[in-house]
mmCIF file of C-alpha atoms (C1' of nucleotides) in Angstrom:
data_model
loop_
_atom_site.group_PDB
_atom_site.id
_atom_site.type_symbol
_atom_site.label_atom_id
_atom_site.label_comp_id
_atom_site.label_asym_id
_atom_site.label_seq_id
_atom_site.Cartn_x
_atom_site.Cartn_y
_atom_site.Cartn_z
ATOM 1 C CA UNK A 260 0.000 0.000 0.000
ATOM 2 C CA UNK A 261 1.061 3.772 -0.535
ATOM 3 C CA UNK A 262 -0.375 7.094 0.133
ATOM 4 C CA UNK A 263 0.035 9.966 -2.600
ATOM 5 C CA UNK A 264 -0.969 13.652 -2.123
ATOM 6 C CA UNK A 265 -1.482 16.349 -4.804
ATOM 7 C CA UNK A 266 -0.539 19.844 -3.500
ATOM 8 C CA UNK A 267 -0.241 22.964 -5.782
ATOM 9 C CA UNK A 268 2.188 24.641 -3.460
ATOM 10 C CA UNK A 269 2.272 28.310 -4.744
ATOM 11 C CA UNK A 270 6.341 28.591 -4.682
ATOM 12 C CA UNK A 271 8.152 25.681 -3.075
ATOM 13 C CA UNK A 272 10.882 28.082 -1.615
ATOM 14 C CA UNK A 273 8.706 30.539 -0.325
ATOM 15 C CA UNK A 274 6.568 27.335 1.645
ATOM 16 C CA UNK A 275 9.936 25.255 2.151
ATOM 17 C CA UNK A 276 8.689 24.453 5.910
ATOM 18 C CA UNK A 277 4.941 24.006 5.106
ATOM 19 C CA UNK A 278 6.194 21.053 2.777
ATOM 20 C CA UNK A 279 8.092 19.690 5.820
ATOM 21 C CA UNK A 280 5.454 19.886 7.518
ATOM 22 C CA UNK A 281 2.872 17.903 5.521
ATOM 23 C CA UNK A 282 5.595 15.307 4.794
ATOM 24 C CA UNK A 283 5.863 15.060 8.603
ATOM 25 C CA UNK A 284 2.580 15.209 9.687
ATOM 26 C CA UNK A 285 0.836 13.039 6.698
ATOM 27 C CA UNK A 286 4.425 11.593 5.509
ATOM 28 C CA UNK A 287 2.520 10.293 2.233
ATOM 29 C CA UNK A 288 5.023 8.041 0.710
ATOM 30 C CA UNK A 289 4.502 9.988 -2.827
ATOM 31 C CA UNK A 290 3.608 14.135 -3.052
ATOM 32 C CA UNK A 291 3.293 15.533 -6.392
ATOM 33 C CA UNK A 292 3.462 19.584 -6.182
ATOM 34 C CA UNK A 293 2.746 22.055 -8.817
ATOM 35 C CA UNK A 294 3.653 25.677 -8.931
ATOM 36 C CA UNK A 295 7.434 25.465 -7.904
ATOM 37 C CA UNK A 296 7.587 28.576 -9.390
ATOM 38 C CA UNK A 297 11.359 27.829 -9.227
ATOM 39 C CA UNK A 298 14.183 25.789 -11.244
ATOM 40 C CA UNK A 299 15.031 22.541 -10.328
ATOM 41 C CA UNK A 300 18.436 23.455 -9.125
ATOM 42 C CA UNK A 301 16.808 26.192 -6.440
ATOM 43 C CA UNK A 302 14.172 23.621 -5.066
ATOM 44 C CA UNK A 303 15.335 22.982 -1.436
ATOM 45 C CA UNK A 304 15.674 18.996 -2.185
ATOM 46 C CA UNK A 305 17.822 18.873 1.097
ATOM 47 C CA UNK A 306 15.103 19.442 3.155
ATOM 48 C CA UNK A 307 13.120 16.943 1.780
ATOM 49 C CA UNK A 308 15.950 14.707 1.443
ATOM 50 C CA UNK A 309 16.378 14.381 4.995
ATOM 51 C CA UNK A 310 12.763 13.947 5.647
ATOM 52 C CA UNK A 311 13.053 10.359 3.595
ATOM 53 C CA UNK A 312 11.920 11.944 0.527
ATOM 54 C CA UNK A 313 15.143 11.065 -1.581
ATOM 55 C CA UNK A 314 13.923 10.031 -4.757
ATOM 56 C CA UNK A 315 12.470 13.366 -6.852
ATOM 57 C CA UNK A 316 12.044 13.696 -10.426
ATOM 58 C CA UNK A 317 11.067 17.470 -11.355
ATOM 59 C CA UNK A 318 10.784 20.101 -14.406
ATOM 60 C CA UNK A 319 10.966 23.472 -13.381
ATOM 61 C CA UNK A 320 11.812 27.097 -14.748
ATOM 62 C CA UNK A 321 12.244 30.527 -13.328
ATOM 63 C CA UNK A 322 9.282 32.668 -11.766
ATOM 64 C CA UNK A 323 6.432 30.301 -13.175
ATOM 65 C CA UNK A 324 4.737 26.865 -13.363
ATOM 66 C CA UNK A 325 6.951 24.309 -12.553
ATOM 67 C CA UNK A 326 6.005 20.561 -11.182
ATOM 68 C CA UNK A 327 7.773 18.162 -9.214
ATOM 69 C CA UNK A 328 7.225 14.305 -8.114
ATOM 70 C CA UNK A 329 8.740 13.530 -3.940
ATOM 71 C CA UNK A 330 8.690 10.116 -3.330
ATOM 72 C CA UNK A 331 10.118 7.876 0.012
ATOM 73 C CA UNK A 332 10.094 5.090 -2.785
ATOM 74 C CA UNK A 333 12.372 4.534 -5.689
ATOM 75 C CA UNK A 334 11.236 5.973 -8.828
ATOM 76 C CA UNK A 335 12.547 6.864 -12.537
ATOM 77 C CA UNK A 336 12.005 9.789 -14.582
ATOM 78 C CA UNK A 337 9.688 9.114 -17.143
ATOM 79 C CA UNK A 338 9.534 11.845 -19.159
ATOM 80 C CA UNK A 339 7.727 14.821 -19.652
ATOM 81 C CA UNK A 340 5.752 16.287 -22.217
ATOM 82 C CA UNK A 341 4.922 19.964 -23.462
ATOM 83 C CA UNK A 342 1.614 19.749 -23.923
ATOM 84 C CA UNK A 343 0.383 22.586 -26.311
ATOM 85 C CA UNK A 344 4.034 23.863 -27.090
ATOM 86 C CA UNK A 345 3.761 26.886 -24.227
ATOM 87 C CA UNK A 346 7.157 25.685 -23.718
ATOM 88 C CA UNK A 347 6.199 25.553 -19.960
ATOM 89 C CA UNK A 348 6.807 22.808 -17.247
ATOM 90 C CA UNK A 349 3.165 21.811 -16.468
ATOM 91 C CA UNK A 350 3.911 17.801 -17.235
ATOM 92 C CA UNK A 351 5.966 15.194 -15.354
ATOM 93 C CA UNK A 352 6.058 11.666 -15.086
ATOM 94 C CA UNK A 353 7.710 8.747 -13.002
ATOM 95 C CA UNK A 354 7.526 5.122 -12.533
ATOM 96 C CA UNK A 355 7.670 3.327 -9.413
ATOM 97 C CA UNK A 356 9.259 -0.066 -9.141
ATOM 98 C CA UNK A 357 6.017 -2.074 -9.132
ATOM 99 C CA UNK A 358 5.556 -0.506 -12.705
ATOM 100 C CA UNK A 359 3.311 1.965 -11.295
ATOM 101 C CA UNK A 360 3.332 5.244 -13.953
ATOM 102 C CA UNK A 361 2.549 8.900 -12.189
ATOM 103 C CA UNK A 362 1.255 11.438 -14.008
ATOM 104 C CA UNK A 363 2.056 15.315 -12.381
ATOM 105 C CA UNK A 364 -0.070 17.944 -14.398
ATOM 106 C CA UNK A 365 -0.572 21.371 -14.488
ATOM 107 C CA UNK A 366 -3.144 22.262 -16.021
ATOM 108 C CA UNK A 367 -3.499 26.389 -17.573
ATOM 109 C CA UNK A 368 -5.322 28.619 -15.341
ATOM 110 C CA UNK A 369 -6.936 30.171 -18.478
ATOM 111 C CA UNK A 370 -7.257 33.793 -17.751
ATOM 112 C CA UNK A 371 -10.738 35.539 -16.936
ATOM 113 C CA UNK A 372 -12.336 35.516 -20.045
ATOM 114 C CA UNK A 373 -13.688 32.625 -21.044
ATOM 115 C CA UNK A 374 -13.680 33.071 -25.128
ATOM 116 C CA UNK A 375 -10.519 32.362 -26.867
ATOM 117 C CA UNK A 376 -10.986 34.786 -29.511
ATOM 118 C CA UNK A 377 -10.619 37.431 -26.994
ATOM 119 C CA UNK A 378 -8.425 36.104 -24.571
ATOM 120 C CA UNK A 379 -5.737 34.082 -25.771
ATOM 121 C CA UNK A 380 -4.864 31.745 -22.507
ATOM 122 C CA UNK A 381 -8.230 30.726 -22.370
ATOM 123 C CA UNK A 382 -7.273 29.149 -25.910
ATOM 124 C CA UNK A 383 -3.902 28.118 -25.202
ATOM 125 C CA UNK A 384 -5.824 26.142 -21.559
ATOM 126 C CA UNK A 385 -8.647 24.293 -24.018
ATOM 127 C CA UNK A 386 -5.676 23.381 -26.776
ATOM 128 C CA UNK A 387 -3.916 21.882 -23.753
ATOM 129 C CA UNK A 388 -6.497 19.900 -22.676
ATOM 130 C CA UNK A 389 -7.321 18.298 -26.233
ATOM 131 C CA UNK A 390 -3.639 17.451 -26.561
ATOM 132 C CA UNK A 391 -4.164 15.406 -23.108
ATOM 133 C CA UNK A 392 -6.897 13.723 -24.816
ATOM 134 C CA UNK A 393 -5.268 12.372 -28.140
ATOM 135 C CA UNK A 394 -1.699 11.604 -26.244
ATOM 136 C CA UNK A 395 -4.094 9.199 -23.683
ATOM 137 C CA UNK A 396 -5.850 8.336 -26.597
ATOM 138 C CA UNK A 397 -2.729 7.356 -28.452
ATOM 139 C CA UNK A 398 -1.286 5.690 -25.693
ATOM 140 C CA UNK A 399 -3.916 4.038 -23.848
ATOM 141 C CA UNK A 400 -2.235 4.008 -20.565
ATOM 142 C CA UNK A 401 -2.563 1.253 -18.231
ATOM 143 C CA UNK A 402 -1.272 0.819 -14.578
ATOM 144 C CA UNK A 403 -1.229 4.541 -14.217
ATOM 145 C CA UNK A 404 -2.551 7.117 -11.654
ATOM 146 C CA UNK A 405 -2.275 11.098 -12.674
ATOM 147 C CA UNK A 406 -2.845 13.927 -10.241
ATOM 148 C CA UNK A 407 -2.433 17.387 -10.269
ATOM 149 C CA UNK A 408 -3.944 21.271 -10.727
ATOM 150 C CA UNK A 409 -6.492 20.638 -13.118
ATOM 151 C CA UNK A 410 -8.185 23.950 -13.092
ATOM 152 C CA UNK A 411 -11.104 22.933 -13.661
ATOM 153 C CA UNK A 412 -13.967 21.848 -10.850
ATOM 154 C CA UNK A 413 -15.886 19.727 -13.461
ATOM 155 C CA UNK A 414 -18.923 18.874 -10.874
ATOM 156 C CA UNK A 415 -21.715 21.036 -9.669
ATOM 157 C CA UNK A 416 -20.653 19.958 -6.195
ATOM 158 C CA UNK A 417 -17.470 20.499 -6.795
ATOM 159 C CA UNK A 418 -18.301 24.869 -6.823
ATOM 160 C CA UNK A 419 -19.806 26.978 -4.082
ATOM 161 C CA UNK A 420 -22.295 28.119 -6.635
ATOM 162 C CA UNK A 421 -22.922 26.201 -10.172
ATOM 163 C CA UNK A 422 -25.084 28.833 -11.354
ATOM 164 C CA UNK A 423 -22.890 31.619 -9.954
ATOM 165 C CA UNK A 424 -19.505 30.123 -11.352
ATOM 166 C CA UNK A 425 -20.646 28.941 -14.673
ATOM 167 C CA UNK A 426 -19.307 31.688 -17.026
ATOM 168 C CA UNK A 427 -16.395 32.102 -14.939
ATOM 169 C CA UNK A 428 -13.117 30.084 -16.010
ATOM 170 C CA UNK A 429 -12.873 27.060 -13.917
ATOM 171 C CA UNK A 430 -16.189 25.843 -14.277
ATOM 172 C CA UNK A 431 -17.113 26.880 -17.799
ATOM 173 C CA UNK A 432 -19.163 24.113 -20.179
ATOM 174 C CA UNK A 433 -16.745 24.053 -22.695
ATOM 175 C CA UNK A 434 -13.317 23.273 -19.861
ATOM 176 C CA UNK A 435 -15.391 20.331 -18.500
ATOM 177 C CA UNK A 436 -16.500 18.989 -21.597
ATOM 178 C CA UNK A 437 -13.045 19.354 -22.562
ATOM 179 C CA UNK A 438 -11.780 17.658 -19.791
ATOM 180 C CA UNK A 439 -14.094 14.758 -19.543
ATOM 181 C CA UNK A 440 -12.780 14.173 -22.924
ATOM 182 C CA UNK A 441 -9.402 13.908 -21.939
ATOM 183 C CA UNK A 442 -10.408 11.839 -19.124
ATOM 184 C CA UNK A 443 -12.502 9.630 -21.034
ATOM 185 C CA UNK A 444 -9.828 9.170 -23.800
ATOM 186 C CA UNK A 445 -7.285 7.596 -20.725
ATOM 187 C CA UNK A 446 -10.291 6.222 -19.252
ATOM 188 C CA UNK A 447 -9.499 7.170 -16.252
ATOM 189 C CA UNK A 448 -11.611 6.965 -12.946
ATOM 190 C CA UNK A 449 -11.634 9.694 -10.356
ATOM 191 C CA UNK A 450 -10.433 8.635 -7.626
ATOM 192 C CA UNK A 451 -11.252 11.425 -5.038
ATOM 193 C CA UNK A 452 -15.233 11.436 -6.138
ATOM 194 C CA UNK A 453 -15.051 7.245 -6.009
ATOM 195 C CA UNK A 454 -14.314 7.540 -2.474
ATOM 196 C CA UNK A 455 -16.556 11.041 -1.707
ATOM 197 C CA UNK A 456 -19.682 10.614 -4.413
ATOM 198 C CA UNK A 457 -21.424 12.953 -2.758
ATOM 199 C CA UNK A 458 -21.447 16.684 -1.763
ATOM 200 C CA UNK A 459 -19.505 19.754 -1.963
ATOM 201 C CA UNK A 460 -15.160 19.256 -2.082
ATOM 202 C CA UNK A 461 -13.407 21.884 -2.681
ATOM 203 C CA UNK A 462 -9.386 22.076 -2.718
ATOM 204 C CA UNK A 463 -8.761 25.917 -3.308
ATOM 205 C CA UNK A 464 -9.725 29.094 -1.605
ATOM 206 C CA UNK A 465 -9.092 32.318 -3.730
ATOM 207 C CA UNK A 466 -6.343 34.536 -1.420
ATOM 208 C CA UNK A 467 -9.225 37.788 -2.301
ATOM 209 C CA UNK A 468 -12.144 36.356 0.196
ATOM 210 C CA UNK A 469 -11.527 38.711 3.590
ATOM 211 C CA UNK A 470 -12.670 35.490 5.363
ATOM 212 C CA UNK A 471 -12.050 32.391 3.324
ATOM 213 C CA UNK A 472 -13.543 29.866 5.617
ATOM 214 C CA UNK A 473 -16.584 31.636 6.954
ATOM 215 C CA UNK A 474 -17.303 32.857 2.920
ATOM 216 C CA UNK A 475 -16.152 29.148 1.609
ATOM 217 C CA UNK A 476 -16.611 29.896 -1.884
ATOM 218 C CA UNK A 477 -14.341 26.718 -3.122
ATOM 219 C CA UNK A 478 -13.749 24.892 -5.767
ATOM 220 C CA UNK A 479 -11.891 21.350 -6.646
ATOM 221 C CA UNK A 480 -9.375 22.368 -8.718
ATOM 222 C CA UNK A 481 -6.948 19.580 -7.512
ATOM 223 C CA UNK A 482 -7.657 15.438 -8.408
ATOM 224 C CA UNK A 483 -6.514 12.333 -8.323
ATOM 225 C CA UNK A 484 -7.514 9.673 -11.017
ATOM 226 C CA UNK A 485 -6.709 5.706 -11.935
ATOM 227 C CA UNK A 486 -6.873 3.757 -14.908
ATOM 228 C CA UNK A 487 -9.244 1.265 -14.304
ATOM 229 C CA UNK A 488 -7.313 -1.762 -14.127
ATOM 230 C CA UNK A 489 -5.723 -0.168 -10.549
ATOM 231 C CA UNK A 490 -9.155 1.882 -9.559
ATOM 232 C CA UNK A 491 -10.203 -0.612 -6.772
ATOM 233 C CA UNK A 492 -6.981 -0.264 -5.589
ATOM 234 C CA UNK A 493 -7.377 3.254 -5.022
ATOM 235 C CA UNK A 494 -9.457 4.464 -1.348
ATOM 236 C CA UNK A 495 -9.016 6.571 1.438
ATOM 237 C CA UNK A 496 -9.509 9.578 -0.137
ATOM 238 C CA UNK A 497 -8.899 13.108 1.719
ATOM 239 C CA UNK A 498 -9.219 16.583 0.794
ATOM 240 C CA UNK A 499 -6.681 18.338 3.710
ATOM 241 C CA UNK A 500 -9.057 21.997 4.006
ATOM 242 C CA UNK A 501 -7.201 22.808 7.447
ATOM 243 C CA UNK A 502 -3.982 23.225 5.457
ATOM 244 C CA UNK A 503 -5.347 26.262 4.200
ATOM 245 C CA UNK A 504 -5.440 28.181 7.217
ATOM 246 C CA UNK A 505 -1.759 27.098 7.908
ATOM 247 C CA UNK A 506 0.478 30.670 8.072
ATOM 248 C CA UNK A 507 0.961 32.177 4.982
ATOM 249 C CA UNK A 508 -0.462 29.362 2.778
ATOM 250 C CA UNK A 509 -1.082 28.151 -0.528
ATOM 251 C CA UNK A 510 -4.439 28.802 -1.850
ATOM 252 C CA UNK A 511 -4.903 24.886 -2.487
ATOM 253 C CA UNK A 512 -4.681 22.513 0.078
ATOM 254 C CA UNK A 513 -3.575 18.590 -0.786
ATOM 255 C CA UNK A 514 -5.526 15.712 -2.487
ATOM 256 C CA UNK A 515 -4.705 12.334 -1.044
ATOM 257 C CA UNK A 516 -5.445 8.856 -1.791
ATOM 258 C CA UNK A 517 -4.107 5.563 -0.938
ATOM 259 C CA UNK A 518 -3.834 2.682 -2.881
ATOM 260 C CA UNK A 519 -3.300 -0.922 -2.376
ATOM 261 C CA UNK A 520 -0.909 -1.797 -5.189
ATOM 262 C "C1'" DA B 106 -20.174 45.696 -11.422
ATOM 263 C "C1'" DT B 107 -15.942 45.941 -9.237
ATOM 264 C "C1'" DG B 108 -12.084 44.738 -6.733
ATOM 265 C "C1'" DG B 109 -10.269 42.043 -3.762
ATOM 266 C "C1'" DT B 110 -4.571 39.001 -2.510
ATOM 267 C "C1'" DA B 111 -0.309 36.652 -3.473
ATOM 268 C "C1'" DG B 112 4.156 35.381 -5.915
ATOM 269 C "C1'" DT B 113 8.065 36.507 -8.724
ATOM 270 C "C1'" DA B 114 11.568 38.614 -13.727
ATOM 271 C "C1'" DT B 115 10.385 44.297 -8.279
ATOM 272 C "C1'" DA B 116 7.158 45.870 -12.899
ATOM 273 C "C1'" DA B 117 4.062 43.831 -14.820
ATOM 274 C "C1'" DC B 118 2.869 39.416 -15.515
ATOM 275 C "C1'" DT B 119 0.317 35.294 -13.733
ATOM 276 C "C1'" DA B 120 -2.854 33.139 -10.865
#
DNA sequence: ATGGTAGTATAACTA
């Protein structure tokens, strides 16, 4: 059995300790974090070196995106890929010894506008998201789990308000439909809502609420999925919301699962 | 309707 967690951290050097402290309080055996907002050479791996984490596979750059695979157990680097030529690191991959692949995505915000004539991210976020489709398409992947920032809440219950949120970017029509496609293409089951069918989950807080807990206007931005063939594997499910009033936090809070593989 | 906060290339971008 392992644990994994899914955490977009918001600059790994700037929340060095809060890291530390997930590994030591939850000490998944796998955490997959998005927004490093760093290189890979600047990532403290020390730290998380001597917390047992000492096998890391990463892709990072300066000031932006950036994703990066900790893991107590052995893993290889296997590959990355640059999904809709932004030339940004949004996609790793590794493989554990039991021939377990992980998938680390990060997914395009999209910018506020949710019409890619005008605004040209939310193009750039929809052309991502149909490459994902025809590369899990193409390669039909099999023993595989992939986490990470999707931005995109794709449920009504996974919003504070459907109605409210859907003309905002996040929770659009056309992003879910997109990314049921890609998920459909992979086949892949999620994980988080297998465990938790119903009611609301959220796994970010915007940073602009004055109160974000007593407001709670969430969204699950943050999953965890299977390929079928390892799905029942997959339980245990946990969406960590008092991370987000840790001091100075992300504005996501980890996605865990366990699986008995 | 607008503006609200946070991070990094500390100025203007991205989220």
């Amino acid at each position: 059995m392992f644990t994994i967690a899914t955490w977009n951290i918001n600059s790994v050097r700037l929340r060095e300790m809060l890291v530390a402290r997930l590994l030591t309080e939850e000490a998944p055996d796998i955490l997959c974090l998005q927004e490093i907002k760093s290189p890979v050479d600047k990532v403290p791996l020390e730290t998380f070196r001597a917390l047992g984490y000492n096998h890391i596979v990463a892709r990072g750059q300066k000031g932006y995106n950036g994703v990066a695979i900790l893991s107590k157990l052995p893993l290889e680097d296997a590959g990355d890929r640059d999904y809709a030529s932004l030339g940004h690191a949004r996609h790793v991959a590794a493989r554990l010894e039991n021939g377990v692949t992980i998938h680390n995505f990060y997914v395009p915000a999209g910018g506020d506008i949710p019409d890619r004539e005008q605004n040209i991210k939310f193009g750039q976020k929809l052309d991502f998201l149909t490459e994902m489709r025809d590369a899990f398409h193409a390669d039909n992947p099999t023993k595989s789990i992939m986490v990470g920032d999707l931005n995109i809440a794709p449920r009504e219950d996974d919003v504070w308000s459907h109605k409210q949120l859907l003309k905002i970017v996040s929770h659009t029509p056309i992003e879910v439909e997109h990314l049921g496609a890609a998920q459909d293409a992979g086949k892949w089951v999620d994980i988080t809502r297998q465990d938790i069918p119903q009611g609301l989950l959220y796994s970010w807080w915007s940073y602009r609420a004055k109160d974000w807990d007593a407001a709670d206007k969430g969204r699950r931005l943050d999953h965890i999925w299977a390929t079928p063939d390892i799905s029942n594997a997959g339980h245990a499910s946990r969406i960590l919301r008092p991370v987000r009033g840790w001091e100075q936090p992300s504005d996501h809070v980890p996605v865990l699962a366990s699986f008995d593989l």
